XYZ file of C-alpha atoms in Angstrom:
573
model
C -28.538 -17.906 13.682
C -28.914 -14.771 15.772
C -29.699 -11.167 15.053
C -26.942 -8.523 15.054
C -26.787 -7.374 18.658
C -26.616 -3.758 19.782
C -26.486 -3.174 23.540
C -27.355 0.227 25.010
C -24.406 2.505 24.400
C -23.995 3.698 27.992
C -23.755 0.088 29.208
C -21.138 -0.728 26.586
C -19.041 2.313 27.469
C -19.245 1.460 31.174
C -18.266 -2.160 30.590
C -15.324 -1.406 28.341
C -14.069 1.520 30.422
C -14.043 -0.587 33.598
C -12.553 -3.665 31.925
C -9.743 -1.705 30.270
C -9.035 0.674 33.170
C -6.883 -1.790 35.068
C -4.182 -1.547 32.411
C -4.492 1.972 31.000
C -4.977 5.272 32.882
C -8.497 6.532 32.307
C -9.364 10.172 31.643
C -5.694 11.201 31.818
C -5.611 12.296 28.179
C -7.927 14.844 26.568
C -8.946 15.092 22.955
C -6.361 17.326 21.204
C -8.886 19.410 19.260
C -11.607 21.678 20.616
C -14.125 21.059 17.822
C -16.692 18.247 18.107
C -14.716 15.012 17.712
C -15.241 13.285 14.377
C -13.402 10.004 13.827
C -12.316 9.606 10.203
C -9.781 6.828 10.774
C -9.551 4.197 13.523
C -6.600 2.503 15.178
C -5.372 -0.610 13.376
C -7.183 0.016 10.117
C -5.600 -1.667 7.135
C -3.604 0.747 4.998
C -1.200 -0.040 2.173
C 1.506 -2.252 3.704
C 0.766 -1.237 7.300
C -1.697 -0.863 10.134
C -2.942 2.622 10.941
C -1.178 3.556 14.170
C -3.578 6.105 15.636
C -6.884 7.898 15.286
C -7.572 10.338 12.481
C -9.644 13.260 13.753
C -11.666 15.326 11.309
C -11.026 19.057 11.131
C -14.094 19.967 9.040
C -11.946 19.605 5.900
C -10.049 22.732 6.900
C -6.447 23.449 7.857
C -5.316 25.681 10.679
C -7.429 24.296 13.538
C -5.732 24.656 16.956
C -4.151 21.422 18.214
C -3.704 21.108 21.984
C -1.516 18.959 24.198
C -3.540 15.923 25.223
C -1.822 15.976 28.634
C 0.965 17.870 30.366
C 4.543 17.009 29.449
C 7.331 18.264 27.224
C 7.910 18.355 23.476
C 10.456 15.589 23.036
C 10.684 15.275 19.267
C 9.910 17.304 16.167
C 9.974 15.551 12.804
C 9.440 17.187 9.434
C 9.125 15.003 6.326
C 8.040 15.493 2.741
C 5.855 12.408 3.163
C 4.707 10.204 6.060
C 3.426 12.301 8.959
C 4.661 15.523 7.349
C 5.095 18.001 10.183
C 4.788 16.010 13.400
C 5.235 16.782 17.064
C 5.817 14.334 19.946
C 5.041 15.028 23.620
C 6.468 12.832 26.394
C 4.292 12.615 29.503
C 5.357 11.779 33.084
C 3.182 8.631 33.160
C 5.310 6.753 30.612
C 3.378 7.555 27.441
C 4.081 9.683 24.386
C 1.434 11.414 22.280
C 2.008 12.119 18.594
C 0.364 14.792 16.444
C 0.814 14.376 12.678
C 0.056 16.072 9.333
C 0.330 19.494 10.976
C 0.228 22.746 9.036
C 2.577 24.554 11.418
C 3.751 24.675 15.018
C 3.271 27.523 17.487
C 5.541 30.526 16.996
C 8.216 29.585 19.604
C 8.539 26.073 18.175
C 8.472 27.383 14.593
C 11.303 29.798 15.388
C 13.321 27.050 17.081
C 12.993 24.608 14.216
C 13.425 27.280 11.529
C 16.785 28.217 13.035
C 18.001 24.622 12.730
C 16.695 24.349 9.155
C 18.622 27.433 8.103
C 21.777 26.332 9.904
C 21.694 22.962 8.116
C 20.045 24.320 4.953
C 17.473 21.505 4.891
C 13.707 21.246 5.104
C 13.397 17.699 6.446
C 14.501 17.222 10.054
C 14.207 14.821 12.971
C 15.116 16.623 16.196
C 15.098 15.231 19.739
C 14.620 17.808 22.490
C 15.507 17.993 26.168
C 12.797 17.861 28.873
C 13.154 21.554 29.755
C 13.214 22.911 26.195
C 9.458 23.111 25.675
C 7.249 22.278 28.646
C 3.521 22.179 27.840
C 0.370 22.146 29.912
C -2.674 20.012 29.237
C -4.915 21.658 26.626
C -2.214 24.188 25.694
C -2.153 24.942 21.968
C 0.983 23.372 20.468
C 0.317 23.446 16.716
C -2.268 23.842 13.975
C -3.840 21.066 11.932
C -3.025 20.583 8.282
C -2.575 18.073 5.499
C 1.210 17.765 5.351
C 3.072 14.585 4.469
C 1.071 11.760 2.938
C -2.307 13.021 4.204
C -4.944 12.844 1.495
C -6.903 15.707 3.072
C -6.944 17.952 6.143
C -7.139 16.053 9.437
C -5.170 15.439 12.618
C -3.385 12.127 13.110
C -3.257 11.390 16.857
C -1.357 8.584 18.586
C -0.579 7.366 22.087
C 2.623 5.322 22.367
C 4.374 3.376 25.085
C 7.489 5.441 25.872
C 9.692 2.372 26.472
C 8.677 0.136 23.571
C 7.457 2.932 21.251
C 4.498 0.699 20.420
C 1.366 2.611 19.406
C -1.751 1.810 21.417
C -5.426 2.264 20.732
C -6.334 5.694 22.193
C -9.807 4.384 23.028
C -8.145 2.245 25.723
C -7.491 5.434 27.704
C -11.104 6.490 28.024
C -11.179 8.732 24.950
C -14.631 7.717 23.791
C -17.132 9.112 21.343
C -20.787 8.210 21.000
C -21.105 5.091 18.865
C -24.399 3.314 18.402
C -23.662 1.685 15.051
C -22.716 -1.973 14.656
C -20.080 -3.048 12.109
C -21.262 -4.235 8.712
C -20.252 -7.834 8.064
C -20.128 -7.937 4.275
C -18.643 -11.257 3.232
C -17.049 -14.513 4.332
C -14.184 -16.182 2.514
C -13.334 -19.854 3.012
C -9.809 -21.061 2.231
C -8.804 -24.675 1.608
C -5.162 -25.149 2.591
C -2.875 -25.633 -0.408
C -2.695 -29.345 -1.279
C -4.484 -30.237 1.965
C -8.081 -29.036 1.732
C -11.177 -28.914 -0.492
C -14.161 -26.542 -0.346
C -17.124 -27.066 -2.654
C -15.171 -29.497 -4.838
C -12.253 -27.100 -5.433
C -9.002 -26.170 -3.733
C -9.528 -22.483 -4.565
C -10.946 -20.114 -1.977
C -14.688 -19.432 -2.076
C -16.281 -16.107 -1.148
C -19.861 -15.617 0.048
C -21.611 -12.283 0.269
C -23.930 -11.867 3.230
C -27.588 -10.902 3.336
C -29.808 -9.638 6.120
C -33.143 -11.406 6.307
C -35.496 -10.050 8.969
C -32.560 -8.920 11.093
C -30.698 -12.239 10.773
C -27.387 -12.256 8.918
C -26.786 -15.257 6.673
C -24.774 -16.327 3.645
C -26.287 -15.176 0.373
C -26.560 -18.691 -1.055
C -28.925 -21.623 -1.054
C -26.068 -24.097 -1.388
C -24.537 -26.007 1.489
C -20.923 -25.226 2.269
C -19.055 -28.490 1.746
C -15.531 -29.106 2.964
C -12.866 -31.692 3.626
C -9.367 -31.443 5.071
C -7.713 -28.286 6.350
C -9.919 -25.232 5.942
C -9.698 -21.620 7.168
C -11.963 -18.565 7.231
C -11.728 -14.846 6.587
C -14.154 -11.962 7.097
C -14.797 -8.737 5.231
C -16.264 -6.104 7.532
C -16.304 -2.335 7.961
C -17.538 -0.018 10.662
C -19.128 3.389 10.948
C -19.455 5.710 13.872
C -22.013 8.360 14.687
C -21.390 11.848 13.244
C -18.882 10.582 10.679
C -19.248 9.590 7.041
C -15.968 7.694 7.047
C -15.806 3.960 6.428
C -13.723 2.607 9.305
C -11.980 -0.585 10.300
C -13.275 -2.995 12.924
C -11.700 -3.516 16.352
C -11.896 -7.285 16.807
C -13.096 -10.568 15.334
C -13.841 -14.018 16.740
C -14.270 -17.430 15.128
C -16.292 -20.125 16.886
C -16.509 -23.744 15.743
C -19.261 -25.755 17.406
C -19.591 -23.022 20.050
C -15.892 -23.235 20.959
C -13.697 -20.178 20.466
C -11.229 -21.205 17.776
C -9.514 -17.909 16.968
C -9.645 -14.253 17.927
C -7.817 -10.989 17.399
C -8.216 -7.413 18.559
C -6.373 -4.224 17.791
C -5.097 -2.815 21.091
C -1.451 -2.276 20.122
C 1.239 -3.487 17.745
C 4.947 -3.064 17.109
C 6.126 -0.806 14.275
C 8.681 -3.443 13.297
C 5.782 -5.770 12.497
C 3.392 -3.330 10.848
C 4.089 -4.624 7.327
C 2.702 -7.959 8.500
C -0.688 -6.367 7.982
C -0.239 -8.017 4.573
C -0.233 -11.415 6.299
C -3.225 -10.528 8.446
C -5.348 -9.763 5.371
C -6.120 -11.577 2.153
C -3.415 -9.743 0.209
C -4.612 -10.936 -3.188
C -8.114 -9.618 -2.598
C -6.745 -6.313 -1.329
C -4.378 -5.750 -4.264
C -6.634 -7.048 -7.010
C -10.046 -5.794 -5.837
C -9.192 -3.246 -3.087
C -11.356 -5.428 -0.871
C -10.186 -5.900 2.734
C -10.738 -9.424 4.043
C -9.107 -10.096 7.404
C -7.986 -13.629 8.086
C -9.295 -15.721 10.944
C -6.175 -17.870 10.777
C -2.451 -17.224 10.969
C -0.003 -17.715 8.159
C 3.374 -19.246 9.105
C 5.153 -15.892 8.660
C 2.693 -13.874 10.738
C 4.182 -12.956 14.130
C 1.861 -10.096 15.087
C 0.965 -9.616 18.746
C -2.724 -8.879 18.152
C -3.852 -12.468 18.761
C -5.056 -13.412 22.239
C -3.826 -17.007 22.096
C -0.779 -17.602 19.947
C -1.299 -21.360 20.131
C -4.551 -21.131 18.186
C -3.729 -20.866 14.509
C -7.334 -20.784 13.302
C -7.100 -23.430 10.563
C -9.612 -26.245 11.116
C -9.331 -29.912 10.189
C -12.573 -31.389 8.915
C -11.990 -35.123 8.415
C -14.996 -37.142 9.523
C -18.431 -36.866 7.985
C -20.330 -34.365 10.128
C -21.872 -30.921 10.219
C -20.074 -28.130 12.096
C -21.585 -24.854 13.268
C -19.471 -21.837 12.350
C -20.003 -18.473 14.019
C -18.071 -15.309 13.215
C -18.395 -12.179 15.362
C -16.994 -8.732 14.536
C -16.973 -5.792 16.964
C -16.058 -2.146 17.241
C -14.382 -0.758 20.343
C -17.682 0.301 21.910
C -18.827 -3.320 21.839
C -21.374 -2.993 19.037
C -21.234 -6.276 17.158
C -22.506 -8.187 14.173
C -22.362 -11.922 13.752
C -23.187 -14.655 11.304
C -23.714 -18.379 11.770
C -23.708 -21.081 9.108
C -23.026 -24.824 8.873
C -20.102 -26.476 7.138
C -20.856 -30.053 6.107
C -17.890 -32.424 5.887
C -17.901 -35.002 3.086
C -14.860 -37.311 3.068
C -15.740 -38.151 -0.546
C -14.453 -34.673 -1.509
C -10.996 -36.146 -1.060
C -11.304 -37.571 -4.580
C -11.066 -34.121 -6.150
C -7.655 -33.243 -7.476
C -5.598 -30.327 -6.268
C -4.592 -27.805 -8.889
C -1.275 -28.729 -10.452
C 1.519 -26.237 -10.084
C 3.837 -25.461 -13.025
C 6.451 -28.110 -13.612
C 9.292 -25.604 -13.336
C 7.927 -23.974 -10.148
C 10.083 -23.803 -7.051
C 8.580 -24.226 -3.589
C 9.380 -21.243 -1.345
C 8.636 -21.347 2.389
C 8.832 -18.815 5.168
C 11.584 -20.777 6.876
C 14.010 -21.191 3.998
C 15.227 -18.807 1.354
C 16.021 -19.701 -2.240
C 18.231 -18.327 -5.021
C 17.479 -18.454 -8.740
C 20.342 -18.042 -11.202
C 19.633 -17.822 -14.926
C 21.614 -16.450 -17.833
C 19.948 -13.043 -17.693
C 18.081 -13.095 -14.367
C 19.180 -13.481 -10.757
C 16.637 -13.601 -7.934
C 17.430 -14.066 -4.242
C 14.511 -14.659 -1.865
C 15.776 -14.695 1.742
C 14.289 -16.570 4.677
C 11.241 -14.860 6.194
C 10.502 -13.120 2.883
C 7.164 -14.865 2.283
C 4.328 -15.371 4.730
C 3.158 -18.741 3.442
C 4.318 -21.594 1.235
C 4.129 -20.711 -2.446
C 5.343 -21.950 -5.786
C 7.681 -19.441 -7.385
C 7.893 -19.015 -11.150
C 9.352 -16.382 -13.444
C 8.843 -15.590 -17.099
C 10.845 -13.694 -19.727
C 8.933 -11.300 -21.998
C 10.564 -9.852 -25.116
C 10.811 -6.076 -24.696
C 12.801 -4.360 -27.478
C 11.697 -0.934 -26.184
C 13.814 -1.390 -23.045
C 17.481 -2.158 -22.376
C 16.550 -5.666 -21.296
C 13.692 -8.055 -21.655
C 10.992 -7.868 -19.006
C 10.956 -10.504 -16.301
C 7.810 -11.464 -14.442
C 9.221 -12.296 -11.035
C 6.834 -14.313 -8.888
C 3.139 -13.624 -8.450
C 1.797 -10.075 -8.070
C -0.710 -11.321 -5.519
C 1.753 -12.859 -3.061
C 2.987 -10.494 -0.344
C 6.602 -10.068 0.707
C 7.652 -9.407 4.277
C 11.235 -8.373 3.492
C 12.763 -7.256 0.183
C 14.106 -9.677 -2.385
C 17.015 -9.034 -4.738
C 16.414 -8.904 -8.482
C 19.300 -8.715 -10.947
C 18.792 -8.341 -14.709
C 21.331 -8.452 -17.526
C 20.873 -5.876 -20.307
C 20.454 -7.052 -23.890
C 22.885 -4.404 -25.125
C 26.287 -3.150 -24.003
C 26.103 0.325 -22.510
C 28.666 3.060 -22.959
C 30.641 3.791 -19.810
C 29.040 7.232 -19.604
C 25.573 5.658 -19.340
C 26.301 2.893 -16.851
C 25.307 5.011 -13.854
C 21.987 5.872 -15.496
C 20.773 2.262 -15.799
C 17.923 1.544 -13.421
C 15.710 -1.437 -12.656
C 12.150 -0.342 -13.327
C 8.932 -1.946 -12.184
C 6.285 -2.095 -14.898
C 3.102 -1.426 -13.007
C -0.232 -2.876 -13.998
C -1.274 0.310 -15.775
C 1.871 0.083 -17.912
C 3.749 2.954 -16.275
C 7.326 2.590 -15.109
C 8.544 3.156 -11.560
C 12.259 3.297 -10.892
C 13.552 0.926 -8.229
C 17.218 1.900 -8.263
C 20.004 -0.505 -9.066
C 23.751 -1.084 -8.948
C 26.003 -3.019 -11.268
C 26.962 -6.486 -10.087
C 29.227 -8.006 -12.719
C 27.088 -7.740 -15.860
C 23.778 -7.452 -14.012
C 21.918 -4.421 -12.678
C 20.680 -5.492 -9.255
C 18.368 -3.929 -6.721
C 16.104 -4.841 -3.836
C 12.352 -4.754 -4.401
C 9.483 -5.127 -1.957
C 6.912 -6.723 -4.268
C 6.772 -9.458 -6.844
C 6.084 -8.071 -10.309
C 7.390 -7.238 -13.778
C 10.889 -5.755 -13.944
C 13.157 -4.494 -16.710
C 16.125 -2.162 -17.204
C 15.797 1.359 -18.603
C 17.994 4.418 -18.819
C 17.133 7.367 -16.615
C 18.791 10.396 -18.207
C 15.845 12.789 -17.898
C 16.144 15.412 -15.156
C 13.173 16.409 -12.988
C 10.663 18.852 -14.426
C 10.079 22.089 -12.505
C 7.222 24.448 -13.366
C 5.879 27.575 -11.734
C 2.611 27.120 -9.856
C 2.218 30.522 -8.224
C 4.068 33.771 -7.561
C 2.515 36.875 -5.977
C 2.322 38.759 -9.283
C -0.059 36.168 -10.765
C -3.376 37.859 -11.430
C -5.611 34.785 -11.359
C -5.411 34.263 -7.612
C -3.765 35.422 -4.424
C -2.254 32.896 -2.024
C -0.229 35.273 0.108
C 3.467 36.087 0.250
C 4.618 32.710 -1.031
C 6.104 31.310 -4.193
C 5.141 27.797 -5.298
C 6.585 25.418 -7.848
C 5.840 21.825 -8.863
C 8.791 19.429 -9.129
C 8.203 15.989 -10.657
C 10.342 13.174 -12.016
C 9.143 10.764 -14.682
C 10.877 7.680 -13.293
C 13.000 8.023 -10.165
C 12.179 9.771 -6.925
C 13.367 13.279 -6.230
C 16.420 12.886 -4.007
C 17.231 16.462 -3.082
C 16.052 20.015 -3.612
C 17.240 23.468 -2.627
C 16.398 27.024 -3.499
C 17.725 30.538 -3.401
C 16.012 33.893 -3.647
C 18.207 36.807 -4.727
C 21.249 34.590 -4.248
C 20.406 33.682 -0.647
C 19.498 30.148 0.491
C 15.834 30.045 1.449
C 13.726 27.346 3.037
C 11.540 25.602 0.459
C 9.031 23.207 1.980
C 8.423 20.083 -0.113
C 5.241 18.002 -0.309
C 6.126 14.762 -2.064
C 2.566 13.689 -2.877
C 1.884 16.848 -4.909
C 5.457 17.782 -5.829
C 4.887 21.243 -4.346
C 7.908 23.337 -3.388
C 6.844 26.402 -1.409
C 8.792 29.321 0.034
C 7.650 32.159 2.285
C 8.930 35.415 0.754
C 7.352 37.814 3.236
C 10.791 38.804 4.670
C 11.822 40.247 1.309
C 11.486 43.858 0.297
C 8.252 44.554 -1.563
C 7.771 46.354 -4.881
C 10.904 44.797 -6.279
C 11.950 42.214 -8.858
C 13.370 39.040 -7.247
C 15.226 36.085 -8.723
C 14.581 32.446 -7.807
C 17.044 29.597 -8.375
C 15.930 26.010 -7.749
C 18.142 22.919 -7.924
C 16.296 19.607 -8.012
C 18.078 16.231 -8.266
C 16.608 12.776 -8.793
C 17.948 9.456 -7.503
C 19.978 8.936 -10.693
C 21.666 12.310 -10.143
C 19.930 14.000 -13.021
C 19.819 17.689 -12.122
C 17.486 20.521 -13.058
C 18.579 24.110 -12.456
C 15.501 26.294 -12.721
C 15.560 30.098 -12.692
C 12.729 32.598 -12.811
C 12.066 36.161 -11.781
C 8.995 37.430 -9.961
C 7.764 40.795 -8.746
C 6.828 41.259 -5.110
């Protein structure tokens, strides 16, 4: 076993800059903010159902910081969403790359006026506009926008990306020489060992085994006195996080390597990926551990349905066969982009006698589902269609009916919560009661989440079933959605408890389905209301209106089941 290694930072930066420079232009791009750079999110970090596609730059927990063009080019796209990147701006550069700036508070005045004109012409808030090369030329370091927390951002920061213009693949901005001082090695927290289903045993069981790590006099080792015993096909996973100087954020690692008897057996690194594959982050990680414990363990082996391009050698699948009695040296190394690394070494002792231990029996009525072949389940009150490529690994599918007199149908436990889906499956449920024709359109398939709350998943009638596509295994039932969204006042200028400027703000929420559309008028005139889906905030700038006057607001908010709320209120401004 060896100590965690930390080379001098300037040597690491020199090595990585020179090794990467042959593929990526160095020092072409500048940091897009003029405050000291604080990294609060790294490229490729695991997020819910995706990889993080850029760097998150701290803005001192404040909005309104100037955002500058990372290099000269032209604004090629402006996208405004109630979620996702919120207000985002794209700049195309002459060297074949595109930079992206997300979660913005606002654009510069010329861009704001341009986009506001389109919003009023179309009477919409959310837009995706492609621009011509001569519409908005920008110089390097020219202010283009101001940082914010729009879209799905959980707090103020700037999301910054560099993409390949042709493939639109996001790439690690650190590859382009955008470095920050980093003298901290990743923290390697745990190792998980996985026996292959019906083909491997670890420590007398075919269930995975997790080991926490401990640091003893600078040497990282498994926190156990027991010998790791194995037989058959066995794989490994690693739980590790990283930190960087001048940031309190817990970050993701850049790369990992698995060595067996000093031979490289598997490796991955996060240089770039394809957006079409980003959901396969769920195959890259131990999905069960992530969903159940919010613990990120990244696999050092590939599942059959994992086609990510982050692996250096696609022929190495990572799973090891331990058949003959022997001891094998395992070494796992994790690194950040600056080359700081931590590693652990431990033996795995192979005992062929472990072959006598029985594999866990699967339910007698279970159906084997593979990545290569889809299956269809037809029952009297439940239809499930699982297409090819829906699952990442072989699994045994089961479902269960649960009596639920409080709903329109019984509840059906479809599959296993802890198995990830790559593409949606179709779930159809037959109601227990006959609905009146006037209520048919209000029937919705609802997911019963683990805290007991309901989340509408849509649905259409297919013969006597209400069917929809869902992206996770879980508990599903049918309910009626006849309740319109709720709209409440949050702030108008006449409120005496605070002053937020010449704006009016309302909160729009729906108890089951998503809000599908929203629009507002002030004094009978359509006005732009900006919507933030995570908070439900609808906000309108009323500064153009005459002051010292009573004004009337009309809001129309519709959910996905076409339940409509018409909300009216007066305010003095």
